[in-house]
Amino acid sequence: MPSWLVKSEPNTYSYDDLVRDGRTVWDGVRNNAAALHLKAMSEGDEVLFYHSQDGLAVVGVARVARSAYPDASDPQGRFVAVDLVPVRALPRPVTLAQIKNEPALAGMAMVRQSRLSVSPVTDAERAVIAAMAGE
DNA sequence: GCCAACGTTGGC
DNA sequence: GCCAACGTTGGC
């Protein structure tokens, strides 16, 4: 089963906010490459939750509770949203610096294309991050 | 259909 | 605050 990574600025919506809400609509993605990844998500897929700008670390795991459907916040109706639920916070957040220093993660999509807000994570990468996080 | 100008994201 | 990366827009 593939997994994914989404970015969020914690000032706007943090992993703690997701835990508090219990479920959220992941909408507002307005980038084609990111939207393709959203569409490829299946219900039940794991999603790593990354804090950009302030934090710069993967801090938790979420799960896709509803696969892609039209994004109600997009007046043109071109983009999609998914629903996410929290699974657990990582015992130890995995920082961007750690990711960049780990050769096994050098090929991660989020590293290679830093502005991509939704990206795929391979099973191998997922396993490395799990180990680094003390999961 | 090309490409310069411009806007946005996100790390540093 | 700066700048690199990259997507989008608009003139031609």
mmCIF file of C-alpha atoms (C1' of nucleotides) in Angstrom:
data_model
loop_
_atom_site.group_PDB
_atom_site.id
_atom_site.type_symbol
_atom_site.label_atom_id
_atom_site.label_comp_id
_atom_site.label_asym_id
_atom_site.label_seq_id
_atom_site.Cartn_x
_atom_site.Cartn_y
_atom_site.Cartn_z
ATOM 1 C CA MET A 1 0.000 0.000 0.000
ATOM 2 C CA PRO A 2 1.488 3.344 -1.010
ATOM 3 C CA SER A 3 1.664 6.198 1.397
ATOM 4 C CA TRP A 4 1.773 9.927 0.998
ATOM 5 C CA LEU A 5 3.020 13.145 2.505
ATOM 6 C CA VAL A 6 1.128 16.387 2.866
ATOM 7 C CA LYS A 7 2.508 19.748 3.925
ATOM 8 C CA SER A 8 0.809 22.274 6.087
ATOM 9 C CA GLU A 9 1.963 25.432 7.751
ATOM 10 C CA PRO A 10 1.297 24.800 11.430
ATOM 11 C CA ASN A 11 0.290 28.425 11.844
ATOM 12 C CA THR A 12 -2.561 27.700 9.459
ATOM 13 C CA TYR A 13 -3.413 24.088 10.263
ATOM 14 C CA SER A 14 -1.222 21.943 12.467
ATOM 15 C CA TYR A 15 -1.253 18.237 13.255
ATOM 16 C CA ASP A 16 -2.644 19.149 16.673
ATOM 17 C CA ASP A 17 -5.527 20.865 14.905
ATOM 18 C CA LEU A 18 -6.240 17.629 13.048
ATOM 19 C CA VAL A 19 -6.185 15.676 16.312
ATOM 20 C CA ARG A 20 -8.526 18.222 17.876
ATOM 21 C CA ASP A 21 -10.921 18.129 14.916
ATOM 22 C CA GLY A 22 -10.853 14.356 14.564
ATOM 23 C CA ARG A 23 -11.303 14.701 10.813
ATOM 24 C CA THR A 24 -10.682 17.366 8.214
ATOM 25 C CA VAL A 25 -11.300 18.173 4.572
ATOM 26 C CA TRP A 26 -7.959 18.467 2.776
ATOM 27 C CA ASP A 27 -8.904 21.040 0.172
ATOM 28 C CA GLY A 28 -7.425 24.138 -1.383
ATOM 29 C CA VAL A 29 -4.789 22.307 -3.427
ATOM 30 C CA ARG A 30 -4.379 24.286 -6.642
ATOM 31 C CA ASN A 31 -1.442 22.572 -8.244
ATOM 32 C CA ASN A 32 -1.831 19.937 -10.917
ATOM 33 C CA ALA A 33 0.926 17.622 -9.774
ATOM 34 C CA ALA A 34 -0.341 17.720 -6.199
ATOM 35 C CA ALA A 35 -3.910 17.184 -7.395
ATOM 36 C CA LEU A 36 -2.858 14.079 -9.326
ATOM 37 C CA HIS A 37 -1.458 12.634 -6.115
ATOM 38 C CA LEU A 38 -4.655 13.466 -4.246
ATOM 39 C CA LYS A 39 -6.620 11.614 -6.904
ATOM 40 C CA ALA A 40 -4.363 8.598 -6.542
ATOM 41 C CA MET A 41 -5.077 8.252 -2.821
ATOM 42 C CA SER A 42 -7.255 5.370 -1.678
ATOM 43 C CA GLU A 43 -9.334 5.238 1.456
ATOM 44 C CA GLY A 44 -7.158 3.804 4.213
ATOM 45 C CA ASP A 45 -3.829 5.013 2.799
ATOM 46 C CA GLU A 46 -1.391 6.461 5.304
ATOM 47 C CA VAL A 47 -0.441 10.111 5.010
ATOM 48 C CA LEU A 48 2.613 11.614 6.682
ATOM 49 C CA PHE A 49 1.835 15.063 8.043
ATOM 50 C CA TYR A 50 4.642 17.581 7.546
ATOM 51 C CA HIS A 51 4.929 21.028 9.090
ATOM 52 C CA SER A 52 6.399 23.545 6.656
ATOM 53 C CA GLN A 53 7.804 27.000 7.483
ATOM 54 C CA ASP A 54 7.617 26.578 11.246
ATOM 55 C CA GLY A 55 8.658 23.134 12.375
ATOM 56 C CA LEU A 56 10.187 21.672 9.228
ATOM 57 C CA ALA A 57 9.445 18.115 10.295
ATOM 58 C CA VAL A 58 7.147 15.178 9.765
ATOM 59 C CA VAL A 59 5.171 15.212 12.984
ATOM 60 C CA GLY A 60 2.386 12.707 12.628
ATOM 61 C CA VAL A 61 0.505 10.113 10.648
ATOM 62 C CA ALA A 62 -2.975 10.525 9.214
ATOM 63 C CA ARG A 63 -5.175 8.265 7.145
ATOM 64 C CA VAL A 64 -7.366 8.870 4.106
ATOM 65 C CA ALA A 65 -10.960 8.617 5.310
ATOM 66 C CA ARG A 66 -12.501 9.528 1.949
ATOM 67 C CA SER A 67 -10.800 9.385 -1.427
ATOM 68 C CA ALA A 68 -10.851 12.255 -3.917
ATOM 69 C CA TYR A 69 -14.050 14.171 -4.559
ATOM 70 C CA PRO A 70 -14.690 17.621 -6.045
ATOM 71 C CA ASP A 71 -13.218 20.438 -3.967
ATOM 72 C CA ALA A 72 -16.151 22.604 -2.907
ATOM 73 C CA SER A 73 -13.791 25.547 -2.436
ATOM 74 C CA ASP A 74 -12.837 25.528 -6.118
ATOM 75 C CA PRO A 75 -15.367 27.588 -8.083
ATOM 76 C CA GLN A 76 -14.087 26.140 -11.360
ATOM 77 C CA GLY A 77 -14.624 22.589 -10.158
ATOM 78 C CA ARG A 78 -11.275 21.434 -11.472
ATOM 79 C CA PHE A 79 -9.587 20.382 -8.262
ATOM 80 C CA VAL A 80 -10.287 17.718 -5.675
ATOM 81 C CA ALA A 81 -10.237 17.244 -1.924
ATOM 82 C CA VAL A 82 -9.831 14.222 0.338
ATOM 83 C CA ASP A 83 -10.787 13.707 3.977
ATOM 84 C CA LEU A 84 -8.110 12.925 6.555
ATOM 85 C CA VAL A 85 -8.296 11.552 10.066
ATOM 86 C CA PRO A 86 -5.434 11.527 12.578
ATOM 87 C CA VAL A 87 -3.750 8.228 13.434
ATOM 88 C CA ARG A 88 -0.962 9.112 15.847
ATOM 89 C CA ALA A 89 1.754 11.671 16.442
ATOM 90 C CA LEU A 90 5.258 10.405 15.770
ATOM 91 C CA PRO A 91 7.149 9.486 18.965
ATOM 92 C CA ARG A 92 10.002 11.578 17.563
ATOM 93 C CA PRO A 93 9.371 14.041 14.723
ATOM 94 C CA VAL A 94 11.614 13.504 11.707
ATOM 95 C CA THR A 95 13.111 16.812 10.643
ATOM 96 C CA LEU A 96 13.806 17.974 7.118
ATOM 97 C CA ALA A 97 17.494 18.163 8.053
ATOM 98 C CA GLN A 98 17.429 14.488 9.072
ATOM 99 C CA ILE A 99 15.650 13.556 5.864
ATOM 100 C CA LYS A 100 18.229 15.398 3.781
ATOM 101 C CA ASN A 101 21.048 13.734 5.710
ATOM 102 C CA GLU A 102 19.660 10.233 5.170
ATOM 103 C CA PRO A 103 20.875 8.762 1.877
ATOM 104 C CA ALA A 104 17.917 6.351 1.745
ATOM 105 C CA LEU A 105 15.603 9.359 1.620
ATOM 106 C CA ALA A 106 17.530 11.458 -0.868
ATOM 107 C CA GLY A 107 15.153 10.473 -3.647
ATOM 108 C CA MET A 108 11.980 11.435 -1.822
ATOM 109 C CA ALA A 109 9.610 13.428 -3.988
ATOM 110 C CA MET A 110 9.293 16.139 -1.347
ATOM 111 C CA VAL A 111 13.073 16.595 -1.326
ATOM 112 C CA ARG A 112 13.436 16.638 -5.071
ATOM 113 C CA GLN A 113 10.563 19.038 -5.599
ATOM 114 C CA SER A 114 10.416 21.168 -2.512
ATOM 115 C CA ARG A 115 7.300 23.116 -3.376
ATOM 116 C CA LEU A 116 5.089 20.098 -3.940
ATOM 117 C CA SER A 117 2.420 20.116 -1.244
ATOM 118 C CA VAL A 118 1.192 16.537 -1.765
ATOM 119 C CA SER A 119 3.697 13.841 -2.675
ATOM 120 C CA PRO A 120 4.014 10.065 -2.784
ATOM 121 C CA VAL A 121 6.160 8.136 -0.301
ATOM 122 C CA THR A 122 7.493 4.715 -1.259
ATOM 123 C CA ASP A 123 7.183 1.744 1.071
ATOM 124 C CA ALA A 124 10.969 1.789 1.538
ATOM 125 C CA GLU A 125 10.953 5.486 2.423
ATOM 126 C CA ARG A 126 8.025 4.966 4.773
ATOM 127 C CA ALA A 127 9.922 2.232 6.591
ATOM 128 C CA VAL A 128 13.015 4.396 7.004
ATOM 129 C CA ILE A 129 10.960 7.259 8.397
ATOM 130 C CA ALA A 130 9.176 4.903 10.776
ATOM 131 C CA ALA A 131 12.521 3.743 12.120
ATOM 132 C CA MET A 132 13.825 7.303 12.478
ATOM 133 C CA ALA A 133 10.635 8.326 14.262
ATOM 134 C CA GLY A 134 10.834 5.487 16.750
ATOM 135 C CA GLU A 135 7.479 4.096 15.601
ATOM 136 C "C1'" DG B 1 2.953 28.038 -29.423
ATOM 137 C "C1'" DC B 2 6.772 30.567 -27.411
ATOM 138 C "C1'" DC B 3 8.653 33.052 -23.787
ATOM 139 C "C1'" DA B 4 9.152 37.070 -20.655
ATOM 140 C "C1'" DA B 5 7.079 38.780 -16.627
ATOM 141 C "C1'" DC B 6 5.132 37.927 -12.534
ATOM 142 C "C1'" DG B 7 3.262 35.467 -8.344
ATOM 143 C "C1'" DT B 8 3.676 31.847 -4.839
ATOM 144 C "C1'" DT B 9 5.884 28.425 -2.025
ATOM 145 C "C1'" DG B 10 9.069 27.239 1.196
ATOM 146 C "C1'" DG B 11 13.901 26.670 2.801
ATOM 147 C "C1'" DC B 12 17.669 29.256 4.504
ATOM 148 C "C1'" DG C 1 14.178 39.212 4.293
ATOM 149 C "C1'" DC C 2 16.109 36.860 0.469
ATOM 150 C "C1'" DC C 3 16.151 33.865 -3.217
ATOM 151 C "C1'" DA C 4 15.608 29.457 -5.923
ATOM 152 C "C1'" DA C 5 12.194 26.682 -7.989
ATOM 153 C "C1'" DC C 6 8.411 26.452 -10.576
ATOM 154 C "C1'" DG C 7 3.661 27.401 -12.111
ATOM 155 C "C1'" DT C 8 0.697 30.726 -14.550
ATOM 156 C "C1'" DT C 9 -0.467 34.542 -17.418
ATOM 157 C "C1'" DG C 10 -0.562 37.305 -21.364
ATOM 158 C "C1'" DG C 11 1.542 39.613 -25.406
ATOM 159 C "C1'" DC C 12 3.151 38.552 -29.722
#
